[in-house]
mmCIF file with all atom_site columns, C-alpha atoms in Angstrom:
data_model
loop_
_atom_site.group_PDB
_atom_site.id
_atom_site.type_symbol
_atom_site.label_atom_id
_atom_site.label_alt_id
_atom_site.label_comp_id
_atom_site.label_asym_id
_atom_site.label_entity_id
_atom_site.label_seq_id
_atom_site.pdbx_PDB_ins_code
_atom_site.Cartn_x
_atom_site.Cartn_y
_atom_site.Cartn_z
_atom_site.occupancy
_atom_site.B_iso_or_equiv
_atom_site.pdbx_formal_charge
_atom_site.auth_seq_id
_atom_site.auth_comp_id
_atom_site.auth_asym_id
_atom_site.auth_atom_id
_atom_site.pdbx_PDB_model_num
ATOM 1  C CA . MET A 1 1  ? 88.012  108.513 120.783 1.00 0.00 ? 26 MET A CA 1
ATOM 2  C CA . SER A 1 2  ? 91.639  107.730 120.154 1.00 0.00 ? 27 SER A CA 1
ATOM 3  C CA . ASN A 1 3  ? 94.744  109.879 120.098 1.00 0.00 ? 28 ASN A CA 1
ATOM 4  C CA . TYR A 1 4  ? 96.626  111.184 117.102 1.00 0.00 ? 29 TYR A CA 1
ATOM 5  C CA . ALA A 1 5  ? 100.357 111.704 116.698 1.00 0.00 ? 30 ALA A CA 1
ATOM 6  C CA . ASP A 1 6  ? 100.386 114.503 114.134 1.00 0.00 ? 31 ASP A CA 1
ATOM 7  C CA . ILE A 1 7  ? 98.447  116.294 111.419 1.00 0.00 ? 32 ILE A CA 1
ATOM 8  C CA . LYS A 1 8  ? 100.292 117.391 108.271 1.00 0.00 ? 33 LYS A CA 1
ATOM 9  C CA . LEU A 1 9  ? 98.349  120.132 106.505 1.00 0.00 ? 34 LEU A CA 1
ATOM 10 C CA . ASN A 1 10 ? 100.313 120.099 103.238 1.00 0.00 ? 35 ASN A CA 1
ATOM 11 C CA . ASP A 1 11 ? 101.588 116.590 102.611 1.00 0.00 ? 36 ASP A CA 1
ATOM 12 C CA . PHE A 1 12 ? 102.961 115.917 99.130  1.00 0.00 ? 37 PHE A CA 1
ATOM 13 C CA . SER A 1 13 ? 104.116 112.349 99.792  1.00 0.00 ? 38 SER A CA 1
ATOM 14 C CA . ALA A 1 14 ? 100.745 110.772 100.670 1.00 0.00 ? 39 ALA A CA 1
ATOM 15 C CA . GLY A 1 15 ? 99.363  110.606 97.135  1.00 0.00 ? 40 GLY A CA 1
ATOM 16 C CA . ASP A 1 16 ? 98.648  112.698 94.073  1.00 0.00 ? 41 ASP A CA 1
ATOM 17 C CA . GLY A 1 17 ? 98.429  116.422 94.732  1.00 0.00 ? 42 GLY A CA 1
ATOM 18 C CA . VAL A 1 18 ? 98.273  117.943 98.192  1.00 0.00 ? 43 VAL A CA 1
ATOM 19 C CA . SER A 1 19 ? 96.941  115.947 101.126 1.00 0.00 ? 44 SER A CA 1
ATOM 20 C CA . LEU A 1 20 ? 96.024  116.638 104.711 1.00 0.00 ? 45 LEU A CA 1
ATOM 21 C CA . THR A 1 21 ? 97.379  113.610 106.563 1.00 0.00 ? 46 THR A CA 1
ATOM 22 C CA . VAL A 1 22 ? 96.375  112.452 110.030 1.00 0.00 ? 47 VAL A CA 1
ATOM 23 C CA . TYR A 1 23 ? 98.779  110.111 111.841 1.00 0.00 ? 48 TYR A CA 1
ATOM 24 C CA . PHE A 1 24 ? 96.916  108.203 114.514 1.00 0.00 ? 49 PHE A CA 1
ATOM 25 C CA . GLN A 1 25 ? 98.571  107.122 117.751 1.00 0.00 ? 50 GLN A CA 1
ATOM 26 C CA . GLY A 1 26 ? 98.695  103.550 118.987 1.00 0.00 ? 51 GLY A CA 1
ATOM 27 C CA . CYS A 1 27 ? 99.641  100.289 117.332 1.00 0.00 ? 52 CYS A CA 1
ATOM 28 C CA . ASP A 1 28 ? 100.098 96.846  118.804 1.00 0.00 ? 53 ASP A CA 1
ATOM 29 C CA . LYS A 1 29 ? 101.653 95.269  115.675 1.00 0.00 ? 54 LYS A CA 1
ATOM 30 C CA . HIS A 1 30 ? 105.223 96.596  116.250 1.00 0.00 ? 55 HIS A CA 1
ATOM 31 C CA . CYS A 1 31 ? 106.335 95.555  112.770 1.00 0.00 ? 56 CYS A CA 1
ATOM 32 C CA . LYS A 1 32 ? 110.058 95.086  112.188 1.00 0.00 ? 57 LYS A CA 1
ATOM 33 C CA . GLY A 1 33 ? 111.353 98.107  110.269 1.00 0.00 ? 58 GLY A CA 1
ATOM 34 C CA . CYS A 1 34 ? 108.375 100.309 111.199 1.00 0.00 ? 59 CYS A CA 1
ATOM 35 C CA . HIS A 1 35 ? 109.091 103.903 110.151 1.00 0.00 ? 60 HIS A CA 1
ATOM 36 C CA . ASN A 1 36 ? 106.922 105.354 112.962 1.00 0.00 ? 61 ASN A CA 1
ATOM 37 C CA . PRO A 1 37 ? 107.678 103.372 116.152 1.00 0.00 ? 62 PRO A CA 1
ATOM 38 C CA . GLU A 1 38 ? 107.053 106.539 118.180 1.00 0.00 ? 63 GLU A CA 1
ATOM 39 C CA . THR A 1 39 ? 103.359 106.078 117.387 1.00 0.00 ? 64 THR A CA 1
ATOM 40 C CA . TRP A 1 40 ? 103.097 102.637 119.031 1.00 0.00 ? 65 TRP A CA 1
ATOM 41 C CA . ASP A 1 41 ? 102.170 103.910 122.509 1.00 0.00 ? 66 ASP A CA 1
ATOM 42 C CA . PHE A 1 42 ? 98.377  104.374 122.763 1.00 0.00 ? 67 PHE A CA 1
ATOM 43 C CA . ASP A 1 43 ? 98.783  106.805 125.691 1.00 0.00 ? 68 ASP A CA 1
ATOM 44 C CA . LYS A 1 44 ? 100.931 109.367 123.865 1.00 0.00 ? 69 LYS A CA 1
ATOM 45 C CA . GLY A 1 45 ? 99.995  111.939 121.267 1.00 0.00 ? 70 GLY A CA 1
ATOM 46 C CA . HIS A 1 46 ? 97.107  114.374 121.284 1.00 0.00 ? 71 HIS A CA 1
ATOM 47 C CA . GLU A 1 47 ? 93.473  113.718 122.141 1.00 0.00 ? 72 GLU A CA 1
ATOM 48 C CA . PHE A 1 48 ? 91.284  113.441 119.035 1.00 0.00 ? 73 PHE A CA 1
ATOM 49 C CA . THR A 1 49 ? 88.264  115.626 119.820 1.00 0.00 ? 74 THR A CA 1
ATOM 50 C CA . ASP A 1 50 ? 85.423  117.368 118.024 1.00 0.00 ? 75 ASP A CA 1
ATOM 51 C CA . ASP A 1 51 ? 87.725  120.405 117.787 1.00 0.00 ? 76 ASP A CA 1
ATOM 52 C CA . THR A 1 52 ? 90.271  118.235 115.974 1.00 0.00 ? 77 THR A CA 1
ATOM 53 C CA . ILE A 1 53 ? 87.636  117.280 113.426 1.00 0.00 ? 78 ILE A CA 1
ATOM 54 C CA . LEU A 1 54 ? 86.718  120.950 112.923 1.00 0.00 ? 79 LEU A CA 1
ATOM 55 C CA . TYR A 1 55 ? 90.412  121.814 112.504 1.00 0.00 ? 80 TYR A CA 1
ATOM 56 C CA . ILE A 1 56 ? 90.765  119.129 109.820 1.00 0.00 ? 81 ILE A CA 1
ATOM 57 C CA . LEU A 1 57 ? 87.629  120.228 107.978 1.00 0.00 ? 82 LEU A CA 1
ATOM 58 C CA . GLU A 1 58 ? 88.615  123.906 108.075 1.00 0.00 ? 83 GLU A CA 1
ATOM 59 C CA . ASN A 1 59 ? 92.049  123.112 106.681 1.00 0.00 ? 84 ASN A CA 1
ATOM 60 C CA . MET A 1 60 ? 90.875  120.803 103.886 1.00 0.00 ? 85 MET A CA 1
ATOM 61 C CA . ILE A 1 61 ? 90.306  123.896 101.719 1.00 0.00 ? 86 ILE A CA 1
ATOM 62 C CA . ALA A 1 62 ? 92.428  126.524 103.486 1.00 0.00 ? 87 ALA A CA 1
ATOM 63 C CA . ASN A 1 63 ? 93.933  129.201 101.255 1.00 0.00 ? 88 ASN A CA 1
ATOM 64 C CA . GLY A 1 64 ? 91.931  127.904 98.291  1.00 0.00 ? 89 GLY A CA 1
ATOM 65 C CA . ILE A 1 65 ? 93.912  124.648 98.179  1.00 0.00 ? 90 ILE A CA 1
ATOM 66 C CA . TYR A 1 66 ? 91.737  121.540 97.962  1.00 0.00 ? 91 TYR A CA 1
ATOM 67 C CA . ARG A 1 67 ? 93.451  118.722 99.832  1.00 0.00 ? 92 ARG A CA 1
ATOM 68 C CA . ASN A 1 68 ? 92.981  114.968 99.805  1.00 0.00 ? 93 ASN A CA 1
ATOM 69 C CA . LEU A 1 69 ? 92.516  113.308 103.182 1.00 0.00 ? 94 LEU A CA 1
#
């Protein structure tokens, strides 16, 4: 599996309503003006594991809030 940079549990900028947003780590495009150049390195971030998937699923409806992914 790949690495991820961050998980935002209550993201209001990713679309309508509340979202749970996963920022994956690693990009070889290096676009000029990229707003997340810290995510370019494939070797940084956190390991994406089965526990990460469980964490995401558990938090999709945490506290009775239904989140987009």
